[in-house]
Each structure stands twice: as C-alpha cells, then as structure tokens.
Coordinates of C-alpha atoms in Angstrom, one line a residue:
X899 CA -17.1 11.7 -13.1
X900 CA -18.4 8.9 -10.8
X901 CA -18.7 9.2 -7.1
X902 CA -19.5 6.0 -5.2
X903 CA -19.2 6.2 -1.4
X904 CA -17.0 9.2 -1.6
X905 CA -14.7 7.6 -4.2
X906 CA -13.6 9.4 -7.3
X907 CA -13.2 7.1 -10.3
X908 CA -11.8 7.0 -13.8
X909 CA -10.9 10.7 -14.3
X910 CA -7.8 12.8 -14.9
X911 CA -7.2 15.3 -12.1
X912 CA -4.9 18.3 -11.9
X913 CA -3.8 19.9 -8.6
X914 CA -6.7 22.3 -8.3
X915 CA -9.3 19.5 -9.0
X916 CA -7.6 17.2 -6.5
X917 CA -7.7 20.0 -3.9
X918 CA -11.4 20.5 -4.4
X919 CA -12.1 16.8 -3.7
X920 CA -9.9 16.9 -0.6
X921 CA -11.8 19.9 0.6
X922 CA -15.0 17.8 0.3
X923 CA -13.3 15.1 2.5
X924 CA -12.9 12.7 -0.5
X925 CA -10.1 10.3 0.4
X926 CA -10.4 7.5 -2.1
X927 CA -9.4 7.5 -5.8
X928 CA -9.8 4.6 -8.2
X929 CA -8.4 4.5 -11.7
X930 CA -7.5 8.2 -11.7
X931 CA -4.7 9.8 -13.7
X932 CA -2.3 12.3 -12.0
X933 CA 0.5 12.0 -14.6
X934 CA 3.0 14.9 -14.6
X935 CA 1.0 16.9 -12.0
X936 CA 2.7 19.0 -9.4
X937 CA 1.2 17.8 -6.1
X938 CA 4.0 19.2 -3.9
X939 CA 3.2 19.8 -0.3
X940 CA -0.4 18.6 -0.5
X941 CA -2.0 17.0 2.5
X942 CA -3.0 13.5 1.3
X943 CA -2.9 11.8 4.7
X944 CA -5.1 8.7 4.9
X945 CA -6.0 8.7 1.2
X946 CA -6.3 5.5 -0.8
X947 CA -5.2 5.3 -4.5
X948 CA -6.1 2.2 -6.4
X949 CA -5.0 1.6 -10.0
X950 CA -4.1 5.2 -10.4
X951 CA -1.2 6.6 -12.4
X952 CA 1.4 9.1 -11.2
X953 CA 3.9 8.9 -14.1
X954 CA 6.4 11.7 -13.6
X955 CA 4.3 13.3 -10.9
X956 CA 5.9 15.6 -8.3
X957 CA 5.0 14.9 -4.7
X958 CA 7.8 16.9 -3.1
X959 CA 7.2 17.4 0.7
X960 CA 3.7 16.0 0.4
X961 CA 2.0 14.5 3.5
X962 CA 1.4 10.9 2.7
X963 CA 1.2 9.3 6.2
X964 CA -1.1 6.3 6.3
X965 CA -1.8 6.4 2.6
X966 CA -2.5 3.2 0.7
X967 CA -1.3 2.7 -2.9
X968 CA -2.8 -0.4 -4.6
X969 CA -1.6 -1.5 -8.1
X970 CA -0.6 2.1 -9.0
X971 CA 1.9 3.1 -11.7
X972 CA 4.2 5.9 -10.6
X973 CA 7.4 5.5 -12.7
X974 CA 9.7 8.5 -12.4
X975 CA 7.6 10.2 -9.7
X976 CA 9.4 12.4 -7.2
X977 CA 8.7 11.7 -3.5
X978 CA 11.6 13.8 -2.2
X979 CA 11.0 15.0 1.4
X980 CA 7.5 13.4 1.5
X981 CA 6.2 12.3 4.9
X982 CA 5.1 8.7 4.1
X983 CA 5.2 7.3 7.6
X984 CA 3.0 4.1 7.8
X985 CA 2.2 4.4 4.0
X986 CA 1.4 1.1 2.2
X987 CA 2.4 0.3 -1.4
X988 CA 1.1 -3.0 -2.9
X989 CA 1.7 -4.2 -6.4
X990 CA 2.9 -0.8 -7.6
X991 CA 5.3 0.1 -10.4
X992 CA 7.7 2.6 -8.7
X993 CA 10.6 2.3 -11.1
X994 CA 13.1 5.2 -11.0
X995 CA 11.2 7.0 -8.3
X996 CA 13.0 9.4 -6.0
X997 CA 12.6 9.3 -2.2
X998 CA 15.5 11.5 -1.1
X999 CA 15.1 12.6 2.5
X1000 CA 11.6 11.1 2.6
X1001 CA 10.2 10.0 6.0
X1002 CA 9.5 6.3 5.5
X1003 CA 9.3 4.9 9.0
X1004 CA 7.1 1.8 9.1
X1005 CA 6.2 2.2 5.4
X1006 CA 5.7 -1.1 3.5
X1007 CA 6.3 -2.1 -0.1
X1008 CA 4.9 -5.5 -1.2
X1009 CA 5.1 -6.9 -4.7
X1010 CA 6.5 -3.6 -6.0
X1011 CA 8.9 -2.7 -8.8
X1012 CA 11.5 -0.3 -7.5
X1013 CA 14.2 -0.7 -10.1
X1014 CA 16.5 2.3 -10.1
X1015 CA 14.7 3.9 -7.1
X1016 CA 16.8 6.3 -5.0
X1017 CA 16.3 6.4 -1.2
X1018 CA 19.2 8.7 -0.4
X1019 CA 19.1 10.0 3.1
X1020 CA 15.5 8.6 3.7
X1021 CA 14.6 7.9 7.3
X1022 CA 13.6 4.2 7.2
X1023 CA 13.2 2.9 10.8
X1024 CA 10.9 -0.2 10.5
X1025 CA 10.5 0.0 6.7
X1026 CA 9.4 -3.3 5.2
X1027 CA 10.1 -4.6 1.7
X1028 CA 8.6 -7.9 0.5
X1029 CA 8.7 -9.7 -2.9
X1030 CA 9.9 -6.6 -4.6
X1031 CA 12.4 -5.6 -7.3
X1032 CA 15.1 -3.3 -6.0
X1033 CA 17.5 -3.8 -8.9
X1034 CA 20.0 -0.9 -9.1
X1035 CA 18.2 0.9 -6.3
X1036 CA 20.2 3.3 -4.0
X1037 CA 19.6 2.1 -0.4
X1038 CA 22.9 3.2 1.1
X1039 CA 22.9 3.2 4.9
X1040 CA 19.6 1.3 5.3
X1041 CA 19.2 -0.9 8.3
X1042 CA 17.7 -4.4 7.7
X1043 CA 19.0 -5.7 11.0
X1044 CA 17.1 -8.8 12.2
X1045 CA 14.6 -8.5 9.3
X1046 CA 13.3 -11.3 7.2
X1047 CA 13.9 -10.3 3.6
X1048 CA 11.5 -12.3 1.5
X1049 CA 12.2 -12.5 -2.3
X1050 CA 14.0 -9.1 -2.6
X1051 CA 16.1 -8.6 -5.7
X1052 CA 19.0 -6.4 -4.8
X1053 CA 20.9 -7.1 -8.0
X1054 CA 23.3 -4.2 -8.9
X1055 CA 21.8 -2.2 -6.0
X1056 CA 23.9 0.3 -4.1
X1057 CA 24.0 -1.1 -0.5
X1058 CA 27.0 0.6 0.9
X1059 CA 26.9 0.8 4.7
X1060 CA 23.7 -1.2 5.0
X1061 CA 23.2 -3.2 8.2
X1062 CA 22.1 -6.8 7.4
X1063 CA 23.2 -8.2 10.8
X1064 CA 21.1 -11.2 11.9
X1065 CA 18.8 -10.8 8.8
X1066 CA 17.3 -13.8 7.1
X1067 CA 17.3 -13.9 3.3
X1068 CA 14.4 -15.9 1.8
X1069 CA 15.2 -16.0 -1.9
X1070 CA 16.1 -12.9 -3.8
X1071 CA 19.5 -11.7 -4.9
X1072 CA 22.6 -9.7 -4.0
X1073 CA 24.2 -10.3 -7.4
X1074 CA 26.7 -7.7 -8.3
X1075 CA 25.4 -5.3 -5.5
X1076 CA 27.8 -2.7 -4.2
X1077 CA 28.4 -3.8 -0.6
X1078 CA 31.1 -1.5 0.7
X1079 CA 31.1 -1.3 4.5
X1080 CA 27.9 -3.4 4.7
X1081 CA 27.5 -5.6 7.8
X1082 CA 26.4 -9.2 7.6
X1083 CA 27.4 -10.7 10.9
X1084 CA 24.9 -13.4 11.9
X1085 CA 22.9 -13.1 8.6
X1086 CA 21.5 -16.2 7.0
X1087 CA 22.4 -15.9 3.3
X1088 CA 21.7 -19.5 2.3
X1089 CA 18.5 -18.6 0.4
X1090 CA 19.9 -15.7 -1.7
X1091 CA 22.0 -15.4 -4.8
X1092 CA 25.4 -13.9 -4.0
X1093 CA 27.0 -14.5 -7.4
X1094 CA 29.3 -11.7 -8.4
X1095 CA 30.3 -10.7 -4.9
X1096 CA 33.8 -9.1 -5.1
X1097 CA 36.6 -10.8 -3.4
X1098 CA 37.4 -7.6 -1.7
X1099 CA 34.0 -7.8 0.0
X1100 CA 34.3 -11.4 1.1
X1101 CA 35.5 -10.4 4.5
X1102 CA 32.3 -8.6 5.4
X1103 CA 30.5 -12.0 5.3
X1104 CA 32.6 -13.2 8.3
X1105 CA 30.1 -14.6 10.8
X1106 CA 27.3 -15.0 8.2
X1107 CA 25.7 -18.3 7.3
X1108 CA 26.2 -19.5 3.7
X1109 CA 25.6 -22.8 2.0
X1110 CA 28.2 -25.3 0.8
X1111 CA 27.5 -24.3 -2.8
X1112 CA 28.0 -20.6 -2.0
X1113 CA 31.3 -21.4 -0.1
X1114 CA 32.5 -23.4 -3.1
X1115 CA 31.8 -20.5 -5.4
X1116 CA 34.0 -18.3 -3.2
X1117 CA 36.8 -20.8 -3.3
X1118 CA 36.6 -21.0 -7.1
X1119 CA 36.9 -17.2 -7.3
X1120 CA 40.1 -17.5 -5.2
X1121 CA 41.4 -20.0 -7.7
X1122 CA 40.9 -23.2 -5.8
X1123 CA 39.6 -26.3 -7.5
X1124 CA 36.6 -27.6 -5.7
X1125 CA 35.8 -31.3 -6.2

C-alpha cells in the first residue's frame, strides 16, 4: 500500500478498510478497486477518486457531495438515494448505473458514458452534462431549460416530460428518443440529429428552430416529395 500526500494508491479496498482510511482523514484514492463492495450510507464527502473501479458497487444513500470522479469505471453501480450535490464526474464509464432518487443538484458529467443509466426521480436542478453518451438513459422529467447541450447523445433515451425550452443543442442526437410531453419551444435544434422522431411528436417542436434539412425530413415522413 502506497501513501503519498494522504493518497491511497493501487489497492483493493472493502468497506471496513475504506472506513479506516476515512477515519484517518484520507480523502484521495488513485487506482483503487472497490468492485462489488457495499458502501451504502458512507460519508465520502469531498473525496477524490482517480482511475478507480466501482463495478457493481452499492453506494445507496451514500454522502457524495463535492466528490470528484476522474476516469473511473463504475458500470452497474447503484447510486440510489445518494447525495451527490456538486459532485464532478469526468471521463468516467457509468454505463447502466442507477441514480433513482439521488440528489444531483449542480452535479456535472463531462466526457462520460451513461448508456442505460436510470435517473428516475432524481433531483437535478442545475445538473450539467457535456460530451457524454446518454443512449437509452432514463431522464424523464429532467429540466434542461436554457441549457447549452454540447455533444450529448440522447439516442433511444427516455425523455418523457423533459423541458428543453430555449435550450441550444450543439451536436449530439435525439434519434429515436421517447419524447412524450417534452417541451421544445424556443429550442435551437439545428445542430442535433432528430432522425426517427415520430410524427405524433412533431407538434411539440412548434416554436423550435430547425434547419432546412431537418424540415425536409419531416415533410418526407409526411409523404411530401421535397425537391
């Protein structure tokens, strides 16, 4: 085990060992393995995890406020009811993670893989996603109002009831996303892929800005010949 400036590096830690380090005020972990551990309800506020793995780890109701997660792998981890206010995730693999009822106000995800992630009933005021994969993710009811959405892939995502009013899409995709009751008034969709949008959903784009090419695609779906 290597300790450098109160950093624990390159070891596998179970719950008891992690608690020992926390009791010694250690708050930085580099290259550590927490796979399949039960870390429910632990107070990890302010910790930094770099290149750590949390595959299948349970973090139910854990305190993760102001934590930093850098290039971590946490596929299938359970963050249900966690308090991750102001948490920062960068370059992380978070595929198929569960965030049900988590507190995610002002949390940020940059360059992350969140395919299949579920954010059901998560509090998300001020949450920020950037250059991330949200393919097939459940983001029902999220508000992205007036946000700039940079390179977000929402393909096949469940976006029912989401608020995209006045949002600006810079790249990314809404291809085949479920958009029931979503709001797009004033949104700028010119930079995103909206292929596969159902005709039944076309009305919700009233008041949104789309490109000539996107408009032509809508007309083709309606059976018009665009020349």
